[in-house]
Amino acid sequence: MKKKLLAIILLLTNLFMLQAQESLAEKTKRMQWFKDAKLGIFIHWGIYSVNGIDESWSFYNGYISYEDYMDQLNGFTAVNYHPEEWAELIKESGAKYAVLTAKHHDGVALWDTKLSDLNVVKKTPAGRDLVTPFVKALRKNRLKVGIYFSQLDWSHPDYPHFTRKENRYSNDSLRWNNFLKFRHDQLMELCKKFKPDLFWFDGDWDYNAEQWKSKEMSRDLRKCDPKVILNSRINGYGDYSTPEQGVPITKPADPWWELCMTMNDSWGYQGNDHNYKTPNQIIRIFTDVIGMGGNLLLDIGPKADGTIPDEQVAVLKELGRWTKKHSEAVYGTVAGLPPGHFNGPTALSKDHTILYLYLDNIPKGPVLIKGLKNEVNRIWVVGKGTKLDWKVMMKAYWSSVPGLLYIDVPEEVLDEQVTVIAVLLKGPAEVYRKDGQVIESN
Ligand code: GLC
């Protein structure tokens, strides 16, 4: 009897594990375009660009009154909004997807929502749905569509929080459920109208998963579109992690992750903020992210008339030059070698037989890879094709510690930003991760 019970338990556990394995395989498949994409463009566009102030937070934190903040509705013209040009520029940058703030914490919808009058069609001189033509332009350029949606809505009469100092109510389940229904209906509207490839949620911090009904929300969205990707900011019910601003130092445990980052210090357009990172800094951060197997979601903040500031266009164009030249070392790559083998980020081709080295400095001598067990077939400069000479030194015949692989990189092959070197290996990359060996016989 006991044996039978044990057998049944074992069978059930196996079945359960098999199911879990299958769902991981399914997730891997569903997430594949995202994993391969490497670069996305985040777009914070909203009425906050009129005064050039912090998106939503400026009134929440009391830097401006709610009335004055909302007065910006009158200046949001979108007269020079050319979504096809946006999409072409995004494509030129080398990004494979874009995420547009359809609704930020201020509750102003950029599309013609039927569920609230607080939208740019009804309340601003723009007077039209701004999301539809953008989605169309992205699709035309074969870019994936991401919709940013703030779960919390500081303008909604049934959302408990209004500003940092003022709450509308606490503990009123009727009003809270009204709000949840509004959120649900707006999400369904977005899902049906735009069929986005990705929803980028934000603002889950006020409540827990149970209060937000996060499980039900993600279930409903996946029902609406089984292929949809959801970011993590839904209290643990999303598909991938979203570290913000700070580049991870160690490789994140989640196999799917995306660093979102501003070009200057603001998400939305702020004419006063000229603290831009240089294209060089951005590309170096990008290679760091690629080396750890992640994506970069780089933000732009268009002006109220729909133009993209010159500094941002310049960054996107230089990024585009670099990604185009180095596309084989960007798209579809996977995380590289663990730290300690090369002085800089590295990535691998999907089959692990090509090792990409990202060189962000001018070497004073040959560059070095340590602890690589594989023999090398060929080494070349990505985007140029120049073959490079290499030499293995210090390989003791009695030791299993691999030799030092030195690669000559002449100055004339260097890129203005980050040079990429491809090392074609015999077989998939294997590294030595131990602390050396002493001689036992010679
Ligand atoms: C933060 C901010 C928000 C911004 C977002 C982008 O969550 O609240 O203003 O849109 O980061 O990741």
Coordinates of C-alpha atoms and ligand atoms in Angstrom, one line a residue:
M1 CA 0.0 0.0 0.0
K2 CA 2.8 2.3 1.1
K3 CA 4.7 1.5 -2.1
K4 CA 1.7 2.2 -4.2
L5 CA 1.2 5.6 -2.6
L6 CA 4.9 6.4 -3.1
A7 CA 4.7 5.4 -6.8
I8 CA 1.6 7.7 -7.2
I9 CA 3.3 10.6 -5.5
L10 CA 6.4 10.1 -7.7
L11 CA 4.3 9.9 -10.8
L12 CA 2.5 13.1 -9.9
T13 CA 5.7 14.9 -9.1
N14 CA 7.1 13.9 -12.4
L15 CA 4.1 15.0 -14.2
F16 CA 4.1 18.3 -12.4
M17 CA 7.8 18.8 -13.2
L18 CA 7.2 17.9 -16.8
Q19 CA 4.5 20.4 -17.0
A20 CA 6.7 23.1 -15.4
Q21 CA 9.5 22.2 -17.8
E22 CA 7.2 22.5 -20.8
S23 CA 5.9 25.8 -19.6
L24 CA 9.5 27.1 -19.3
A25 CA 10.1 25.9 -22.9
E26 CA 7.0 27.7 -24.0
K27 CA 8.0 30.8 -22.2
T28 CA 11.5 30.6 -23.8
K29 CA 9.8 30.5 -27.2
R30 CA 7.4 33.3 -26.5
M31 CA 10.2 35.5 -25.2
Q32 CA 12.6 34.7 -28.0
W33 CA 12.1 37.9 -30.1
F34 CA 12.6 39.9 -26.9
K35 CA 15.7 38.0 -25.9
D36 CA 17.2 38.5 -29.4
A37 CA 16.2 42.2 -29.7
K38 CA 18.8 43.7 -27.4
L39 CA 17.7 47.3 -27.9
G40 CA 14.4 49.0 -27.4
I41 CA 13.5 52.7 -27.3
F42 CA 11.4 54.0 -24.4
I43 CA 9.3 57.0 -25.2
H44 CA 8.0 59.2 -22.4
W45 CA 5.6 61.6 -24.1
G46 CA 2.9 63.4 -22.2
I47 CA 1.6 66.8 -21.1
Y48 CA 4.6 67.2 -18.8
S49 CA 6.7 68.1 -21.9
V50 CA 4.7 71.4 -22.1
N51 CA 6.4 73.0 -19.1
G52 CA 9.3 70.5 -19.2
I53 CA 8.8 69.1 -15.7
D54 CA 8.9 65.7 -14.0
E55 CA 6.3 63.4 -15.5
S56 CA 3.4 63.1 -13.0
W57 CA 5.7 63.3 -10.0
S58 CA 5.9 67.1 -10.1
F59 CA 2.4 67.5 -8.8
Y60 CA 2.4 64.4 -6.7
N61 CA 5.4 65.7 -4.9
G62 CA 4.0 69.2 -4.6
Y63 CA 6.4 71.1 -6.9
I64 CA 3.5 72.4 -8.9
S65 CA -0.3 72.4 -8.0
Y66 CA -2.5 69.8 -9.7
E67 CA -4.4 72.6 -11.4
D68 CA -1.2 74.1 -12.9
Y69 CA 0.0 70.7 -13.9
M70 CA -3.2 70.0 -15.7
D71 CA -3.1 73.4 -17.3
Q72 CA -0.4 71.8 -19.5
L73 CA -3.2 70.0 -21.3
N74 CA -3.8 73.3 -23.2
G75 CA -0.3 73.4 -24.5
F76 CA 0.0 69.8 -25.8
T77 CA -0.4 70.4 -29.5
A78 CA 1.4 67.6 -31.2
V79 CA 1.5 69.8 -34.3
N80 CA 4.8 68.5 -35.5
Y81 CA 4.1 64.9 -34.6
H82 CA 5.2 62.6 -37.4
P83 CA 5.0 59.0 -36.1
E84 CA 6.5 57.6 -39.3
E85 CA 9.6 59.7 -38.7
W86 CA 9.8 58.5 -35.1
A87 CA 9.5 54.9 -36.3
E88 CA 12.2 55.4 -38.9
L89 CA 14.5 57.0 -36.5
I90 CA 13.9 54.2 -34.0
K91 CA 14.6 51.7 -36.7
E92 CA 17.8 53.5 -37.7
S93 CA 19.0 53.4 -34.1
G94 CA 19.0 49.6 -34.4
A95 CA 16.3 49.1 -31.8
K96 CA 13.9 46.3 -32.5
Y97 CA 11.0 47.5 -30.3
A98 CA 9.6 50.7 -28.8
V99 CA 7.6 51.3 -25.7
L100 CA 5.3 54.4 -25.6
T101 CA 3.7 55.8 -22.4
A102 CA 0.1 55.4 -23.4
K103 CA -0.8 56.5 -19.8
H104 CA 1.5 57.7 -17.1
H105 CA 0.7 58.2 -13.4
D106 CA -1.1 61.5 -14.2
G107 CA -3.9 59.5 -15.9
V108 CA -3.8 61.3 -19.2
A109 CA -4.4 58.8 -22.0
L110 CA -2.7 59.3 -25.3
W111 CA -5.3 57.3 -27.1
D112 CA -9.0 57.9 -27.5
T113 CA -10.1 55.9 -24.5
K114 CA -13.9 55.5 -24.2
L115 CA -13.5 55.0 -20.5
S116 CA -12.5 58.5 -19.4
D117 CA -12.5 62.0 -20.8
L118 CA -9.0 62.5 -19.6
N119 CA -7.4 61.9 -22.9
V120 CA -5.5 64.0 -25.5
V121 CA -8.3 63.7 -27.9
K122 CA -10.8 65.4 -25.7
K123 CA -8.6 67.6 -23.5
T124 CA -5.7 68.9 -25.6
P125 CA -5.3 70.9 -28.8
A126 CA -3.7 67.7 -30.3
G127 CA -7.3 66.6 -30.6
R128 CA -6.6 63.1 -31.9
D129 CA -5.5 59.6 -30.9
L130 CA -1.7 59.7 -30.9
V131 CA -1.1 56.0 -30.3
T132 CA -2.9 54.5 -33.3
P133 CA -0.6 56.1 -36.0
F134 CA 2.5 55.3 -34.0
V135 CA 1.6 51.6 -33.7
K136 CA 0.9 51.6 -37.4
A137 CA 4.3 53.2 -38.2
L138 CA 6.1 50.7 -35.9
R139 CA 4.5 47.8 -37.5
K140 CA 5.2 49.1 -41.0
N141 CA 8.9 49.2 -40.0
R142 CA 8.7 45.7 -38.5
L143 CA 9.3 47.0 -35.0
K144 CA 7.6 45.3 -32.0
V145 CA 5.0 47.4 -30.2
G146 CA 5.3 48.1 -26.5
I147 CA 2.6 50.0 -24.5
Y148 CA 3.6 51.6 -21.1
F149 CA 0.6 51.7 -18.7
S150 CA 0.7 53.0 -15.2
Q151 CA -1.5 50.9 -13.0
L152 CA -1.9 53.7 -10.5
D153 CA -3.8 56.8 -11.7
W154 CA -3.5 59.8 -9.5
S155 CA -6.2 61.6 -11.4
H156 CA -8.9 59.0 -11.2
P157 CA -11.7 59.9 -8.7
D158 CA -11.6 56.3 -7.3
Y159 CA -7.9 56.0 -6.9
P160 CA -7.1 56.3 -3.2
H161 CA -3.8 58.4 -3.6
F162 CA -3.9 61.9 -5.1
T163 CA -0.7 63.5 -3.9
R164 CA 2.0 62.6 -1.4
K165 CA 0.1 64.7 1.2
E166 CA -3.5 64.0 0.2
N167 CA -5.4 60.8 -0.1
R168 CA -8.9 60.6 -1.5
Y169 CA -9.9 57.8 0.8
S170 CA -8.7 54.7 2.6
N171 CA -10.6 51.5 3.0
D172 CA -13.5 51.8 0.7
S173 CA -13.8 48.5 -1.2
L174 CA -16.6 49.8 -3.4
R175 CA -14.5 52.7 -4.8
W176 CA -11.4 50.5 -5.0
N177 CA -13.3 47.9 -7.0
N178 CA -14.6 50.6 -9.3
F179 CA -11.0 51.6 -9.9
L180 CA -9.9 48.1 -10.6
K181 CA -12.8 47.7 -13.1
F182 CA -11.7 50.9 -14.8
R183 CA -8.1 49.6 -15.0
H184 CA -9.3 46.3 -16.4
D185 CA -11.5 48.0 -19.0
Q186 CA -8.8 50.4 -20.1
L187 CA -6.3 47.5 -20.5
M188 CA -8.8 45.4 -22.5
E189 CA -9.4 48.4 -24.7
L190 CA -5.6 48.8 -25.3
C191 CA -5.2 45.1 -25.8
K192 CA -8.0 44.8 -28.3
K193 CA -7.3 48.0 -30.1
F194 CA -3.5 47.7 -30.5
K195 CA -2.6 44.1 -29.9
P196 CA 0.7 45.2 -28.4
D197 CA 3.6 42.7 -28.3
L198 CA 4.5 43.9 -24.9
F199 CA 2.8 45.7 -22.0
W200 CA 5.2 47.7 -19.8
F201 CA 3.6 48.2 -16.4
D202 CA 4.6 50.7 -13.8
G203 CA 3.4 52.0 -10.5
D204 CA 2.6 48.7 -8.7
W205 CA 4.2 49.9 -5.5
D206 CA 1.1 51.2 -3.7
Y207 CA -0.5 47.8 -3.2
N208 CA 0.3 44.1 -3.1
A209 CA -0.6 41.5 -5.7
E210 CA -3.8 40.5 -3.9
Q211 CA -5.1 44.1 -3.7
W212 CA -4.2 44.8 -7.3
K213 CA -5.6 41.5 -8.4
S214 CA -2.4 41.1 -10.4
K215 CA -2.9 37.4 -11.0
E216 CA -6.3 38.0 -12.6
M217 CA -5.0 41.0 -14.6
S218 CA -2.1 39.0 -16.1
R219 CA -4.5 36.1 -16.8
D220 CA -6.9 38.4 -18.6
L221 CA -4.2 39.9 -20.7
R222 CA -2.8 36.5 -21.7
K223 CA -6.3 35.4 -22.5
C224 CA -6.6 38.5 -24.8
D225 CA -3.3 37.6 -26.4
P226 CA -1.5 34.5 -25.4
K227 CA 1.7 35.8 -27.0
V228 CA 1.8 39.0 -25.1
I229 CA 4.9 39.8 -23.0
L230 CA 4.4 41.5 -19.6
N231 CA 7.2 43.3 -17.7
S232 CA 7.7 42.6 -14.1
R233 CA 6.1 45.6 -12.4
I234 CA 2.9 43.7 -11.6
N235 CA 3.9 42.4 -8.2
G236 CA 5.7 39.3 -9.5
Y237 CA 3.3 38.3 -12.3
G238 CA 5.3 39.5 -15.2
D239 CA 7.8 37.9 -17.6
Y240 CA 11.0 39.8 -17.1
S241 CA 12.9 42.0 -14.8
T242 CA 13.4 45.8 -15.2
P243 CA 16.3 47.2 -13.4
E244 CA 16.2 51.0 -13.7
Q245 CA 19.0 53.5 -14.4
G246 CA 21.8 51.6 -12.6
V247 CA 23.6 49.0 -14.7
P248 CA 23.7 45.7 -12.9
I249 CA 27.2 44.8 -11.7
T250 CA 26.7 41.0 -11.6
K251 CA 24.6 39.2 -14.2
P252 CA 20.9 39.2 -13.1
A253 CA 19.6 35.8 -12.1
D254 CA 16.5 36.3 -14.3
P255 CA 17.3 35.1 -17.8
W256 CA 15.0 37.8 -19.2
W257 CA 15.8 41.3 -18.2
E258 CA 15.9 44.8 -19.5
L259 CA 17.7 47.9 -18.2
C260 CA 15.7 51.1 -18.7
M261 CA 17.7 54.2 -18.8
T262 CA 17.4 57.9 -19.6
M263 CA 19.8 59.7 -22.0
N264 CA 20.0 62.7 -19.7
D265 CA 18.5 62.7 -16.2
S266 CA 14.8 63.0 -17.2
W267 CA 12.3 60.5 -18.6
G268 CA 10.2 63.2 -20.3
Y269 CA 11.3 66.3 -22.2
Q270 CA 13.0 68.8 -19.9
G271 CA 14.6 71.6 -21.9
N272 CA 16.7 72.5 -18.9
D273 CA 18.3 69.2 -18.6
H274 CA 21.5 69.0 -20.8
N275 CA 23.2 66.4 -18.7
Y276 CA 23.3 63.9 -21.6
K277 CA 25.5 60.8 -21.6
T278 CA 27.7 60.8 -24.7
P279 CA 27.0 58.2 -27.4
N280 CA 30.3 56.6 -26.3
Q281 CA 29.0 56.2 -22.7
I282 CA 25.7 54.8 -23.9
I283 CA 27.3 52.3 -26.3
R284 CA 29.6 51.1 -23.5
I285 CA 26.7 50.7 -21.2
F286 CA 24.9 48.8 -24.0
T287 CA 27.8 46.4 -24.5
D288 CA 27.8 45.8 -20.7
V289 CA 24.2 44.9 -20.9
I290 CA 24.6 42.6 -23.9
G291 CA 27.5 40.9 -22.2
M292 CA 25.2 40.0 -19.3
G293 CA 22.5 38.7 -21.7
G294 CA 20.0 41.6 -21.2
N295 CA 18.3 44.3 -23.2
L296 CA 18.7 48.1 -23.1
L297 CA 15.5 50.2 -23.2
L298 CA 16.9 53.6 -23.9
D299 CA 14.5 56.6 -23.2
I300 CA 13.7 59.6 -25.3
G301 CA 11.4 62.4 -24.3
P302 CA 9.7 64.2 -27.3
K303 CA 8.6 67.8 -27.0
A304 CA 4.9 68.8 -26.7
D305 CA 4.8 69.5 -30.4
G306 CA 6.0 66.0 -31.2
T307 CA 9.6 66.8 -32.2
I308 CA 12.4 64.8 -30.8
P309 CA 15.2 67.0 -29.2
D310 CA 18.3 67.3 -31.4
E311 CA 20.6 65.8 -28.7
Q312 CA 18.5 62.7 -28.6
V313 CA 18.3 62.4 -32.4
A314 CA 22.1 62.6 -32.4
V315 CA 22.5 59.8 -29.9
L316 CA 20.1 57.6 -31.8
K317 CA 21.9 58.1 -35.0
E318 CA 25.4 57.3 -33.6
L319 CA 23.9 54.3 -31.9
G320 CA 22.5 53.4 -35.3
R321 CA 25.9 53.6 -37.0
W322 CA 27.4 51.4 -34.3
T323 CA 24.7 48.8 -34.2
K324 CA 24.6 48.5 -38.0
K325 CA 28.3 47.9 -38.2
H326 CA 28.3 45.4 -35.4
S327 CA 24.9 43.8 -35.8
E328 CA 26.3 40.2 -35.8
A329 CA 27.8 40.9 -32.3
V330 CA 24.5 42.4 -31.0
Y331 CA 21.3 40.7 -32.1
G332 CA 20.7 37.1 -31.1
T333 CA 23.8 37.0 -28.9
V334 CA 23.8 35.5 -25.4
A335 CA 25.6 36.4 -22.2
G336 CA 29.4 36.1 -22.5
L337 CA 32.2 34.7 -20.3
P338 CA 32.0 35.2 -16.5
P339 CA 34.2 38.1 -15.2
G340 CA 37.9 37.5 -15.0
H341 CA 38.6 36.2 -18.5
F342 CA 38.7 39.4 -20.5
N343 CA 39.2 43.0 -19.5
G344 CA 35.7 44.1 -20.7
P345 CA 32.3 42.7 -21.6
T346 CA 32.0 39.7 -23.9
A347 CA 29.1 37.9 -25.5
L348 CA 28.6 34.6 -27.3
S349 CA 26.8 33.6 -30.4
K350 CA 23.8 31.4 -29.7
D351 CA 25.7 28.2 -30.4
H352 CA 28.6 29.5 -28.2
T353 CA 31.2 29.0 -30.9
I354 CA 31.9 32.7 -31.5
L355 CA 33.1 34.8 -28.7
Y356 CA 32.7 38.6 -29.1
L357 CA 35.0 40.9 -27.3
Y358 CA 33.9 44.5 -26.7
L359 CA 36.9 46.8 -26.6
D360 CA 36.3 50.2 -25.2
N361 CA 39.8 51.4 -25.0
I362 CA 43.0 51.8 -27.1
P363 CA 45.1 48.8 -26.1
K364 CA 48.8 49.4 -25.3
G365 CA 49.7 45.9 -26.5
P366 CA 47.9 42.7 -27.6
V367 CA 44.5 42.1 -25.8
L368 CA 44.3 39.1 -23.6
I369 CA 41.8 36.3 -22.9
K370 CA 42.6 34.1 -20.0
G371 CA 41.3 30.6 -19.1
L372 CA 39.8 29.8 -22.5
K373 CA 40.0 26.0 -23.1
N374 CA 39.1 26.1 -26.8
E375 CA 41.5 26.3 -29.6
V376 CA 40.9 29.2 -32.0
N377 CA 40.0 28.9 -35.6
R378 CA 40.0 32.5 -36.7
I379 CA 39.8 36.0 -35.3
W380 CA 38.5 39.1 -37.1
V381 CA 37.3 42.6 -36.5
V382 CA 33.5 42.8 -36.6
G383 CA 32.1 45.2 -39.2
K384 CA 35.5 45.3 -41.0
G385 CA 36.5 41.7 -41.6
T386 CA 40.2 42.3 -40.9
K387 CA 41.8 39.1 -39.8
L388 CA 43.9 39.4 -36.6
D389 CA 47.0 37.5 -35.5
W390 CA 47.0 35.7 -32.2
K391 CA 49.3 33.7 -30.1
V392 CA 48.9 31.3 -27.1
M393 CA 51.6 31.6 -24.5
M394 CA 52.3 30.0 -21.1
K395 CA 50.6 26.8 -21.9
A396 CA 52.4 24.2 -19.9
Y397 CA 51.9 20.7 -21.3
W398 CA 51.5 19.1 -17.8
S399 CA 48.8 21.6 -16.7
S400 CA 45.1 21.8 -17.4
V401 CA 45.2 25.6 -17.0
P402 CA 44.7 27.0 -20.5
G403 CA 47.4 29.3 -21.9
L404 CA 47.1 33.1 -22.4
L405 CA 45.5 34.0 -25.7
Y406 CA 47.0 37.3 -27.0
I407 CA 45.4 39.0 -29.9
D408 CA 47.1 41.8 -31.9
V409 CA 44.7 44.7 -32.5
P410 CA 46.3 47.4 -34.7
E411 CA 45.2 50.9 -34.2
E412 CA 43.8 51.3 -37.7
V413 CA 41.0 48.8 -37.0
L414 CA 39.6 50.5 -34.0
D415 CA 36.1 51.9 -34.0
E416 CA 35.5 55.5 -32.7
Q417 CA 33.4 54.0 -29.9
V418 CA 33.7 50.3 -29.1
T419 CA 35.6 47.9 -31.3
V420 CA 34.3 44.4 -31.5
I421 CA 36.5 41.4 -32.1
A422 CA 35.1 38.0 -33.0
V423 CA 36.9 34.9 -32.0
L424 CA 35.8 31.7 -33.8
L425 CA 36.3 28.8 -31.5
K426 CA 36.7 25.1 -32.1
G427 CA 33.5 23.9 -30.5
P428 CA 31.3 25.8 -27.9
A429 CA 33.2 28.0 -25.5
E430 CA 34.6 26.4 -22.4
V431 CA 36.5 28.1 -19.6
Y432 CA 38.8 27.1 -16.8
R433 CA 37.4 28.5 -13.5
K434 CA 39.9 27.1 -11.0
D435 CA 42.8 28.6 -9.0
G436 CA 45.7 27.1 -11.0
Q437 CA 47.8 24.0 -10.6
V438 CA 51.2 23.0 -9.3
I439 CA 53.6 20.8 -11.1
E440 CA 53.5 17.1 -10.4
S441 CA 56.0 15.8 -12.9
N442 CA 58.0 17.3 -15.7
Ligands
GLC1 C1 9.7 55.2 -12.5 C2 9.0 56.5 -12.5 C3 8.4 56.9 -13.8 C4 9.1 56.4 -15.0 C5 9.6 55.0 -14.8 C6 10.4 54.5 -16.0 O1 8.9 54.2 -12.1 O2 8.0 56.5 -11.5 O3 8.1 58.2 -13.8 O4 8.2 56.5 -16.0 O5 10.4 54.9 -13.7 O6 10.9 53.3 -15.7

